[in-house]
PDB file of C-alpha atoms and ligand atoms in Angstrom:
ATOM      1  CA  UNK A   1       6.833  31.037  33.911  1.00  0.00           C
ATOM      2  CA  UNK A   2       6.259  29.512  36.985  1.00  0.00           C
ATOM      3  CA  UNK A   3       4.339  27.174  37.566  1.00  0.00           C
ATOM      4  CA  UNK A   4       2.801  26.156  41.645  1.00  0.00           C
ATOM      5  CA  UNK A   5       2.936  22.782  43.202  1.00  0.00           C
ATOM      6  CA  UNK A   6      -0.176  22.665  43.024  1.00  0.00           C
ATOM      7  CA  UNK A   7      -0.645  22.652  39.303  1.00  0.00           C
ATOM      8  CA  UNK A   8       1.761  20.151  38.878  1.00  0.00           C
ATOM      9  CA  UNK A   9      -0.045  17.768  41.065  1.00  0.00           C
ATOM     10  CA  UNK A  10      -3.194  17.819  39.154  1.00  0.00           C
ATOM     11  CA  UNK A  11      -0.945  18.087  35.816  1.00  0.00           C
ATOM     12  CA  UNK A  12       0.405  14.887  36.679  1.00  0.00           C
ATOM     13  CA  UNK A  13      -2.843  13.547  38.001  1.00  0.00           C
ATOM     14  CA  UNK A  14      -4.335  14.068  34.302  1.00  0.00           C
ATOM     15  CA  UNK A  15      -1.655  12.418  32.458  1.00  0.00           C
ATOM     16  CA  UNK A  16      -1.434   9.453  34.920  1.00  0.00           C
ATOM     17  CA  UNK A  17      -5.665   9.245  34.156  1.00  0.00           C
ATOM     18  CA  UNK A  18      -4.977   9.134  30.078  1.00  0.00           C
ATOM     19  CA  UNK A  19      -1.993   6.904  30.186  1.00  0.00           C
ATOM     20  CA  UNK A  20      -3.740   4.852  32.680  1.00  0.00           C
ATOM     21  CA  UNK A  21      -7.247   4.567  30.488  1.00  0.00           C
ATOM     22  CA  UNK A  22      -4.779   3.739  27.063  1.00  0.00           C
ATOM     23  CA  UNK A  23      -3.358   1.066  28.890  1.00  0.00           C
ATOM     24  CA  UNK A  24      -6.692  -0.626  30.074  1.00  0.00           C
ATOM     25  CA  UNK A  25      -8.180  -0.052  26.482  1.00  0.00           C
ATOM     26  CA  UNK A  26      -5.039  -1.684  25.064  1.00  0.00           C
ATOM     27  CA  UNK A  27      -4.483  -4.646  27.448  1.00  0.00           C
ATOM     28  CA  UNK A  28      -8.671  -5.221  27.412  1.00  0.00           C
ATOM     29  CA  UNK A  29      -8.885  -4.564  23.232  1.00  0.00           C
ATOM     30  CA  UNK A  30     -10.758  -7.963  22.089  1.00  0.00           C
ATOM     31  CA  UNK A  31      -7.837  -9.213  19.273  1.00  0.00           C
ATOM     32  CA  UNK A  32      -9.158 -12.594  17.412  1.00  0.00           C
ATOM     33  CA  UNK A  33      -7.141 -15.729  18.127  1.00  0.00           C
ATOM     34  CA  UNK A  34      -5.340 -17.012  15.413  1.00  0.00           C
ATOM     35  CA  UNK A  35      -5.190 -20.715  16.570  1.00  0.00           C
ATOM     36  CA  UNK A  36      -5.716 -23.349  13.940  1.00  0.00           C
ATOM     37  CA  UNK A  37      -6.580 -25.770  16.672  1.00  0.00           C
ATOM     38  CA  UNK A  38     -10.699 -25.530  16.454  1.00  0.00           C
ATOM     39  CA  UNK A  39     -10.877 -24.926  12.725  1.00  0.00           C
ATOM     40  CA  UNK A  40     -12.229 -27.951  12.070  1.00  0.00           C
ATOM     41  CA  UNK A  41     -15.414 -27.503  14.399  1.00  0.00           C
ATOM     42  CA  UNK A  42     -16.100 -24.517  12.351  1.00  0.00           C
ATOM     43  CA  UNK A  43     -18.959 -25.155   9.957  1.00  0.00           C
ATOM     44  CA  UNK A  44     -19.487 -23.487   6.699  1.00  0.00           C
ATOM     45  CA  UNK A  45     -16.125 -22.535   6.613  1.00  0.00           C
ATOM     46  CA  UNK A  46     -14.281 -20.584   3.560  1.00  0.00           C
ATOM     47  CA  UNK A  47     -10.618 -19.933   2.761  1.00  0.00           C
ATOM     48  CA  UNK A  48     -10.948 -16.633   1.237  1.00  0.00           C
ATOM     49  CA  UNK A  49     -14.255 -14.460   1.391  1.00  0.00           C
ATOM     50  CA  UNK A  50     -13.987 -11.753  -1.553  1.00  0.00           C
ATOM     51  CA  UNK A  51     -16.984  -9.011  -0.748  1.00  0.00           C
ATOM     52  CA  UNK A  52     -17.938  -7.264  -4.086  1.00  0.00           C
ATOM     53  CA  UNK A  53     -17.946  -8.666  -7.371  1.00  0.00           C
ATOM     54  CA  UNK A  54     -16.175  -5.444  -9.160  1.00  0.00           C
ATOM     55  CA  UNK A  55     -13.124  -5.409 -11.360  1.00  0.00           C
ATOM     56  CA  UNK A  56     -11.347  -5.528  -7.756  1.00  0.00           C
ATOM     57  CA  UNK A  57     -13.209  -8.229  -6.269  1.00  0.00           C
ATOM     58  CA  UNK A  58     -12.988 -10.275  -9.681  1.00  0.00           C
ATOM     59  CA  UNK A  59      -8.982  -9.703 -10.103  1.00  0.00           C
ATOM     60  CA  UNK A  60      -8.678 -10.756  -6.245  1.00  0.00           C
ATOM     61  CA  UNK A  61     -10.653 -14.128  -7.168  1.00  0.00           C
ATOM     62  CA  UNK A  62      -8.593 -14.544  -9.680  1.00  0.00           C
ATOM     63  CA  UNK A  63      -5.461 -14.488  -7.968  1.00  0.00           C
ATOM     64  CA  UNK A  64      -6.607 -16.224  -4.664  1.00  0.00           C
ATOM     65  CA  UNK A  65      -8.298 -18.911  -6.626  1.00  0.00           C
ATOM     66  CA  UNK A  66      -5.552 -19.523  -9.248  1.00  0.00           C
ATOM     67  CA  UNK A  67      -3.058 -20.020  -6.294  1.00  0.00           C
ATOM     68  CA  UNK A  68      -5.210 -23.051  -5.467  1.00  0.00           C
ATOM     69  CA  UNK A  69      -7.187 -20.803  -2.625  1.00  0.00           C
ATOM     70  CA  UNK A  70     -10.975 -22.289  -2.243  1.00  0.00           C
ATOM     71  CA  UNK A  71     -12.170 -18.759  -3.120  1.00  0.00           C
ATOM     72  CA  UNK A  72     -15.954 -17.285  -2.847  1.00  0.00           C
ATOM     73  CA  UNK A  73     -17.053 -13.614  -4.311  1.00  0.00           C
ATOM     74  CA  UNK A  74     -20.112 -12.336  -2.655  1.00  0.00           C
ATOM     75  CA  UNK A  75     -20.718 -10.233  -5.363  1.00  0.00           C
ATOM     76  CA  UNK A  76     -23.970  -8.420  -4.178  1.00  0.00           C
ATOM     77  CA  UNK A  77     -26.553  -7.498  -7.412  1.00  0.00           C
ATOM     78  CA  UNK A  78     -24.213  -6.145  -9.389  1.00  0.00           C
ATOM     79  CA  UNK A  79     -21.631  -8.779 -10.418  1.00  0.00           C
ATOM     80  CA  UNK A  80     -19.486  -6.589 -12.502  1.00  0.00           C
ATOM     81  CA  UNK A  81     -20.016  -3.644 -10.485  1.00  0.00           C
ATOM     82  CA  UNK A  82     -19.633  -0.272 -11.939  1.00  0.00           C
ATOM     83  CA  UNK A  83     -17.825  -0.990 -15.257  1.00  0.00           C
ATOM     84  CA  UNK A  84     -21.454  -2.404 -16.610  1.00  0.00           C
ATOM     85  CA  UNK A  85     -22.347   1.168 -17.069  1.00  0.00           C
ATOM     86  CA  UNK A  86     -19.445   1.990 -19.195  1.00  0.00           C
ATOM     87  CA  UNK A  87     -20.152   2.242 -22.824  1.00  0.00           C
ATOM     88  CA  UNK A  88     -16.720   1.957 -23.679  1.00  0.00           C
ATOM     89  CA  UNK A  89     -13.325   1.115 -21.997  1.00  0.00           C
ATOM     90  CA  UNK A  90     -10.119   2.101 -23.953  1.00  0.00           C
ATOM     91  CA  UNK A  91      -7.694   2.434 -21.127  1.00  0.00           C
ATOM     92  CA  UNK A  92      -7.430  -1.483 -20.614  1.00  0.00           C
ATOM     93  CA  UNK A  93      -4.434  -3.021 -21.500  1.00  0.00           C
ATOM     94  CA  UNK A  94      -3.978  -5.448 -24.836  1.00  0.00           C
ATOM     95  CA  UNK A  95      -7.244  -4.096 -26.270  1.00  0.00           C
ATOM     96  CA  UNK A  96      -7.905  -1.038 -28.048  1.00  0.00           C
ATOM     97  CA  UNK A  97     -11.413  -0.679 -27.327  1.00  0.00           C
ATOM     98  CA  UNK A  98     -13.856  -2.898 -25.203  1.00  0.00           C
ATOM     99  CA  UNK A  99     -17.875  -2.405 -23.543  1.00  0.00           C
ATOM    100  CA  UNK A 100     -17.934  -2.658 -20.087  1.00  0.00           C
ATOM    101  CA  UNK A 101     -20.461  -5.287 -20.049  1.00  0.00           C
ATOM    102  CA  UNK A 102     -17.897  -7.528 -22.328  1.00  0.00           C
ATOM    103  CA  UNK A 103     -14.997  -6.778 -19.909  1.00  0.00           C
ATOM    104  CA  UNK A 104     -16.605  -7.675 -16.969  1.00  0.00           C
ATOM    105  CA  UNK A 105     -18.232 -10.989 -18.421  1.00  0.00           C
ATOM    106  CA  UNK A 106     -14.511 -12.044 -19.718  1.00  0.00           C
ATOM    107  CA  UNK A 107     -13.180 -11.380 -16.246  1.00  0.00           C
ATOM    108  CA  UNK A 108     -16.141 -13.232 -14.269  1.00  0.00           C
ATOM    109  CA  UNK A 109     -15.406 -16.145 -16.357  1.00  0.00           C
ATOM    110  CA  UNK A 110     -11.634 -16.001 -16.125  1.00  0.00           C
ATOM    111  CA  UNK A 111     -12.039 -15.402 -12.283  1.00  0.00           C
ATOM    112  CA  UNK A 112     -14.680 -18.998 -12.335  1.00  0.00           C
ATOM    113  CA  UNK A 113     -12.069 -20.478 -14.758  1.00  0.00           C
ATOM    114  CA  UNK A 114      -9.784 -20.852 -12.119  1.00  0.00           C
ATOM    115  CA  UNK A 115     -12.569 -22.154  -9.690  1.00  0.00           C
ATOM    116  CA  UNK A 116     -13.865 -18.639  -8.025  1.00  0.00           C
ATOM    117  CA  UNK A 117     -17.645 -18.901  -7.043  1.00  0.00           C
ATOM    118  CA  UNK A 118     -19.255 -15.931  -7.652  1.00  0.00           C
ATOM    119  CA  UNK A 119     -22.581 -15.944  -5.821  1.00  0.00           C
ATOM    120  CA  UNK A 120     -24.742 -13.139  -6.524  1.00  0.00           C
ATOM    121  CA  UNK A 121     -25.635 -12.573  -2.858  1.00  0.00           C
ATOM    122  CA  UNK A 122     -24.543  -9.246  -0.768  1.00  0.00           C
ATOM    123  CA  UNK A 123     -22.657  -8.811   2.564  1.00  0.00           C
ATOM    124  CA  UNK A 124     -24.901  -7.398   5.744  1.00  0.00           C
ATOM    125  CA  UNK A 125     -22.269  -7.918   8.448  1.00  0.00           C
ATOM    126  CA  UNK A 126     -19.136  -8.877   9.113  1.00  0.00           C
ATOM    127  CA  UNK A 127     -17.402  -9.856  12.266  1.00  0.00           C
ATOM    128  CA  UNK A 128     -13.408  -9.031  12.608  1.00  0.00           C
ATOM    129  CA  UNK A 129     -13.204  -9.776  16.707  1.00  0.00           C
ATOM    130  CA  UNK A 130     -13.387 -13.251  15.854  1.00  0.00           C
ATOM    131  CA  UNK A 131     -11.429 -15.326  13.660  1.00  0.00           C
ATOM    132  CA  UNK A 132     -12.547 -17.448  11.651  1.00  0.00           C
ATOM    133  CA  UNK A 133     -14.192 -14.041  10.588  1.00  0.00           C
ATOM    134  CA  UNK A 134     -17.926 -14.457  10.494  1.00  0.00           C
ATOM    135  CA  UNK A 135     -20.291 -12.805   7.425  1.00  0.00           C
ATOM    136  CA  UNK A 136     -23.796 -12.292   7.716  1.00  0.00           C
ATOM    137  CA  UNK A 137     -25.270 -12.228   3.837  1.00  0.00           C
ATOM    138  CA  UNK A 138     -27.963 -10.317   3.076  1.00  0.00           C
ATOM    139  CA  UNK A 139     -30.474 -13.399   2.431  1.00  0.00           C
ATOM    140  CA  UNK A 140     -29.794 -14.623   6.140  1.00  0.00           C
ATOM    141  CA  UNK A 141     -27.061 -17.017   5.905  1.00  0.00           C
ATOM    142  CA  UNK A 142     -23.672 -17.088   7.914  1.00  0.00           C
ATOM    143  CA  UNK A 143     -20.814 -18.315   7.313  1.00  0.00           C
ATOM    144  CA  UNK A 144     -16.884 -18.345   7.910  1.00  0.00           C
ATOM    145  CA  UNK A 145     -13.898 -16.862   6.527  1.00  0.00           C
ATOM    146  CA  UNK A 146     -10.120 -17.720   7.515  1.00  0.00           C
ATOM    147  CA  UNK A 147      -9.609 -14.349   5.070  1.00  0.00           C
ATOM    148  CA  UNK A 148     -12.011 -11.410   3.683  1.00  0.00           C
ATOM    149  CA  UNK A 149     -11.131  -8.992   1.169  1.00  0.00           C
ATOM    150  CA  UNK A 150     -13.408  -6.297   0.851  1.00  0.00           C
ATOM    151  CA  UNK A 151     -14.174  -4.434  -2.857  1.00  0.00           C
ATOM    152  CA  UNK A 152     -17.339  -3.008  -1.964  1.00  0.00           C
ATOM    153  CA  UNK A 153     -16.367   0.305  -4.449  1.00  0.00           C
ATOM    154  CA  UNK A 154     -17.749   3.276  -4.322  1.00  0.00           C
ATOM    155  CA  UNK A 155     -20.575   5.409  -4.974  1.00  0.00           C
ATOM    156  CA  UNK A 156     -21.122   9.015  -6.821  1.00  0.00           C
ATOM    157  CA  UNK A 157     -22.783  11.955  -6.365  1.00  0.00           C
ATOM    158  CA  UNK A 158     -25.183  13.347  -9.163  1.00  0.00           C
ATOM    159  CA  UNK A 159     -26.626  16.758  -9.123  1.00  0.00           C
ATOM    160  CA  UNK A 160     -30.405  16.658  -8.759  1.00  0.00           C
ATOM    161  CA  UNK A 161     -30.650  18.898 -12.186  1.00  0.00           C
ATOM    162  CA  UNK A 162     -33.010  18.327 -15.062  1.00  0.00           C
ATOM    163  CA  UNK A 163     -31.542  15.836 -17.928  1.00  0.00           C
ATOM    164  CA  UNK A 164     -29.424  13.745 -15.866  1.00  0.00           C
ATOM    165  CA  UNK A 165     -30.905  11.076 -15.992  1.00  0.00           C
ATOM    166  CA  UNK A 166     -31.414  11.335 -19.526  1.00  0.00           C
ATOM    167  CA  UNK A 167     -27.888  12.408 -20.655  1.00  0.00           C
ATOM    168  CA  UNK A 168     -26.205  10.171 -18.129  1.00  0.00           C
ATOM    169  CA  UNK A 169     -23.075   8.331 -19.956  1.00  0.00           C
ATOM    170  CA  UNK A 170     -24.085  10.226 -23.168  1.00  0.00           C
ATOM    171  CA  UNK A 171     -22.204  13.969 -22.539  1.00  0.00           C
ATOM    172  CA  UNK A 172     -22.802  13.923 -18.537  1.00  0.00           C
ATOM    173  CA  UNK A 173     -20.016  11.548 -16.992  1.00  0.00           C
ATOM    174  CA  UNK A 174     -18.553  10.530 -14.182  1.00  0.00           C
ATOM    175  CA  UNK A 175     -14.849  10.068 -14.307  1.00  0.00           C
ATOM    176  CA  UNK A 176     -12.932  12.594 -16.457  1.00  0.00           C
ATOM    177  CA  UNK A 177      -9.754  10.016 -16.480  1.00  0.00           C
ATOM    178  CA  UNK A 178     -12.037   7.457 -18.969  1.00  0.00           C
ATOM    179  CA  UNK A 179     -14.454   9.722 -20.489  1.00  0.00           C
ATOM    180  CA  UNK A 180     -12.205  12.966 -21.501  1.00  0.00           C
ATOM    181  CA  UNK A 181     -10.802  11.627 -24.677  1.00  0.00           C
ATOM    182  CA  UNK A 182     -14.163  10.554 -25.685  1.00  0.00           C
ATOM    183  CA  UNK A 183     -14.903  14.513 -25.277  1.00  0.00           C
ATOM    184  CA  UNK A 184     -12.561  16.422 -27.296  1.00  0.00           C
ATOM    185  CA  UNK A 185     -13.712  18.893 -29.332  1.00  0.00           C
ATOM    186  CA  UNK A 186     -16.050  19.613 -26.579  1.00  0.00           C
ATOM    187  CA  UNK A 187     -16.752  22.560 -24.216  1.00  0.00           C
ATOM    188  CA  UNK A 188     -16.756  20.458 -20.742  1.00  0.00           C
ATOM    189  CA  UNK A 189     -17.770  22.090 -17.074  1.00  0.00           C
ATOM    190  CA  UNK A 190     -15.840  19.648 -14.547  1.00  0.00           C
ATOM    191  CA  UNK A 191     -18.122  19.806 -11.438  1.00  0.00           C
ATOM    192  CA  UNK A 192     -16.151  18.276  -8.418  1.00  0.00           C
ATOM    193  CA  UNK A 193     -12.230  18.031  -7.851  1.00  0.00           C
ATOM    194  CA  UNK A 194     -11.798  14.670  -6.344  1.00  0.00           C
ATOM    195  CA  UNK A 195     -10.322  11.624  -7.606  1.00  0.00           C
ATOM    196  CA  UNK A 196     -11.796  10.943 -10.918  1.00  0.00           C
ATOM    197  CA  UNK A 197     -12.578  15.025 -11.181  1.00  0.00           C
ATOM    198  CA  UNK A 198      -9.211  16.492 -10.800  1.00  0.00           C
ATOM    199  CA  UNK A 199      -8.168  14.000 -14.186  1.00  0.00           C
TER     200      UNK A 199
HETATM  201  C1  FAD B 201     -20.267   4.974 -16.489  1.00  0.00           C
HETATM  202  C2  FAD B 201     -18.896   4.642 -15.974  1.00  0.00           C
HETATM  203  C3  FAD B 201     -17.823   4.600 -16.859  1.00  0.00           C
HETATM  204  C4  FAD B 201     -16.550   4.264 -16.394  1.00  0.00           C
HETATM  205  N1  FAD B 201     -15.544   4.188 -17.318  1.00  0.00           N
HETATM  206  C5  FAD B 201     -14.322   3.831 -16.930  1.00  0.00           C
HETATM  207  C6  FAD B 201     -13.271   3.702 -17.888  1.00  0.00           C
HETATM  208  O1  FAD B 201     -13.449   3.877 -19.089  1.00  0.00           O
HETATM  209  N2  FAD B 201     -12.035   3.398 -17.412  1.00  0.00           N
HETATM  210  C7  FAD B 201     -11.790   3.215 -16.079  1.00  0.00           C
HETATM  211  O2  FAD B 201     -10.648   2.934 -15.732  1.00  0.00           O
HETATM  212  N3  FAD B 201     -12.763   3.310 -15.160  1.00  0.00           N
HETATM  213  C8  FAD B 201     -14.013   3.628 -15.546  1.00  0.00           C
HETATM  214  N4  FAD B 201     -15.011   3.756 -14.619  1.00  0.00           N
HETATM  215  C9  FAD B 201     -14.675   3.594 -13.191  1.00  0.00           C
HETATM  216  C10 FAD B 201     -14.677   2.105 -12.822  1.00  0.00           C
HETATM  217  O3  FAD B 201     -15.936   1.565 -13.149  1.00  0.00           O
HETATM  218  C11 FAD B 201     -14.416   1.962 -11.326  1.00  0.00           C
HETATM  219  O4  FAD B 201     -13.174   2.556 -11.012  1.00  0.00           O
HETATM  220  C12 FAD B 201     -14.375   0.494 -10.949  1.00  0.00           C
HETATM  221  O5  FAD B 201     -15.572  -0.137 -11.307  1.00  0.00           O
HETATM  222  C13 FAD B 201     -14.122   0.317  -9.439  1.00  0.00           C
HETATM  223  O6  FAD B 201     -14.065  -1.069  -9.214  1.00  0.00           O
HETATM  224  P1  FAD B 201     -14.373  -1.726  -7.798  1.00  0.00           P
HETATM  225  O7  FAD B 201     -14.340  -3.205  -7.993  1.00  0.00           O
HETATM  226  O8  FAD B 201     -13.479  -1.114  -6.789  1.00  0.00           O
HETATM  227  O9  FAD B 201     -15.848  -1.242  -7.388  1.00  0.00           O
HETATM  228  P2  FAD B 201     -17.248  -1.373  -8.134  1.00  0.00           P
HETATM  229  O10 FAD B 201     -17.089  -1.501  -9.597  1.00  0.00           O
HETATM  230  O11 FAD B 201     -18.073  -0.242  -7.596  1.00  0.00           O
HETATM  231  O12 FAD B 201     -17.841  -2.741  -7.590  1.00  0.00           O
HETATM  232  C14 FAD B 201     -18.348  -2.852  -6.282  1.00  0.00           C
HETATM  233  C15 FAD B 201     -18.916  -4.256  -6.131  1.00  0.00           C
HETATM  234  O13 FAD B 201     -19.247  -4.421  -4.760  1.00  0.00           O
HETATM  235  C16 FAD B 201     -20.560  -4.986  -4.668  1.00  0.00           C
HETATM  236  N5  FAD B 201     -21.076  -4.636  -3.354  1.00  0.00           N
HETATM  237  C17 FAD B 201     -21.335  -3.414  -2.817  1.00  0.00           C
HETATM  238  N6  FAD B 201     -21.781  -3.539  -1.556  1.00  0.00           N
HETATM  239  C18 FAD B 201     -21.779  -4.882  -1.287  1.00  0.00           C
HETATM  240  C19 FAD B 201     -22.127  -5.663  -0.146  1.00  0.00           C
HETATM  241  N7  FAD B 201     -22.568  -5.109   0.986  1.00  0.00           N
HETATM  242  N8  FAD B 201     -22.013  -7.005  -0.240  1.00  0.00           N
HETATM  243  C20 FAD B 201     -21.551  -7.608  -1.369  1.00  0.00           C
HETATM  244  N9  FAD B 201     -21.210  -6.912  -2.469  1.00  0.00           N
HETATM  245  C21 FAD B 201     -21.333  -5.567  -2.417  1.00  0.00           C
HETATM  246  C22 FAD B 201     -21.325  -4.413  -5.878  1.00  0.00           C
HETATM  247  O14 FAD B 201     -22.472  -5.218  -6.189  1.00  0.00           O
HETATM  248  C23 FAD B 201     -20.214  -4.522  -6.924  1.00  0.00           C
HETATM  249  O15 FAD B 201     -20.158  -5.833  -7.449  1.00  0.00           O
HETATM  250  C24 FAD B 201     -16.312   4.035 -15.032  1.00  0.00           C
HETATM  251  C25 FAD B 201     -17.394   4.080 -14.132  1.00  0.00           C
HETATM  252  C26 FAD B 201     -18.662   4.344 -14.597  1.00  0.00           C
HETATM  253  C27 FAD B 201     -19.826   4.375 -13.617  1.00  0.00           C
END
C-alpha cells in the first residue's frame, strides 16, 4: 500500500489532536484532595456514610461500626430493603428457615448494637470531586463524609399482565435462586435470563 505524504501529515495531525485533548482532560480532571489539614472546619462531618439500609448496607454498618468507625446508614424508606418482601429465607446460614421481616429486624439491631445509626432518610446527591464527600438527603440536609459506601440495590421488572399484583410472592417470583425449592412439584415459565433468572 502506499500511502502519500500528504496523508501522513494529517494522520499525524489527528493523533497529535487526541493525544493532545487526553492529556488536557487528564492533567485538568478535578481529583479531591485528600489533606487532613481542614477537617476540622468541616461541619456535620461523618466517618463513614453507608447509603441504603439493605442486607448490604446493614452488614457494612456492622463491620464499619464494630471496628469502632462512627458509622451512619441513610437507609431511605425501606430500612431492610428488599428482603421485607420475602416470605421466607432458607438460604441464610445457621438457620433453617427465617421471614424476611425477622432477618432484617435482627440485623438492624445487630448493625445499632454496635453503634450504627440508621436514619430512615434517603440520599438525593452526592458529591465525589470533593473530599470530605458531600450528601445531599432527600429532606434537605447536607452533610459530610470522609467515606461513602453505596447499597442502593436494585430494582425489577414486572410484566404489566393481569394477576400480578395479586399472585406476587405467592407462585409469581422474582429470583429463581430463593424461590425454586419452594416450587418443586411445579410447572414454572422462567421469564428473563439475568442474574437471579438464569438460577
Ligand atoms: C420477594 C423477594 C424474595 C427474596 N428472597 C430471597 C431469598 O430467599 N434469598 C436470597 O438470597 N435473596 C432473596 N431475595 C433477594 C434479596 O432481597 C436481594 O438480593 C437483597 O435484598 C439485595 O440487598 P441490597 O442491600 O443490595 O439491596 P436492597 O435490599 O434492594 O436494599 C436497597 C436499600 O437502599 C435504599 N435506597 C435506595 N435508594 C436510596 C437512596 N437514594 N438513598 C438512601 N437509600 C436508598 C432502600 O431504601 C433499601 O434500604 C428476595 C427478594 C425479593 C424481592
Amino acid at each position: 500500500m502506499i500511502i502519500n505524504r500528504s496523508k501522513i501529515v494529517v494522520i499525524s495531525f489527528v493523533v497529535g489532536g487526541i493525544v493532545l485533548v487526553l492529556g488536557i482532560f487528564v492533567w485538568f480532571r478535578p481529583t479531591p484532595n485528600y489533606s487532613l489539614s481542614s477537617i476540622h472546619e468541616v461541619k456535620n462531618l461523618v466517618p463513614v456514610a453507608v447509603v441504603g439500609g439493605g442486607p448490604a448496607g446493614l452488614s457494612a454498618a456492622m463491620y464499619t461500626a464494630r471496628a469502632r468507625f462512627p458509622t451512619m446508614v441513610f437507609a431511605g424508606s425501606k430500612i431492610g430493603g428488599e428482603l421485607l418482601e420475602a416470605s421466607y429465607i432458607e438460604n441464610w446460614p445457621a438457620k433453617e428457615k427465617l421471614s424476611g421481616q425477622e432477618m432484617m429486624a435482627q440485623s438492624q439491631k445487630q448493625a445499632e448494637h454496635f453503634g450504627a445509626q440508621i436514619i430512615p432518610v434517603g440520599v438525593e446527591k452526592i458529591n465525589l470531586k470533593t473530599w470530605p464527600f458531600e450528601i445531599e438527603l432527600d429532606n434537605g440536609d447536607h452533610i459530610c463524609a470522609l467515606s461513602i459506601i453505596i447499597t442502593t440495590g436494585g430494582a425489577q421488572k414486572f410484566l404489566d399482565i393481569p394477576g400480578i399484583d395479586t399472585y406476587r410472592g405467592k407462585g409469581i417470583g422474582i429470583c429463581t435462586i430463593c424461590d425454586a425449592p419452594f416450587d418443586k412439584g411445579y410447572e414454572v415459565a422462567v421469564i428473563g435470563g439475568g442474574g437471579c433468572g438464569r438460577g
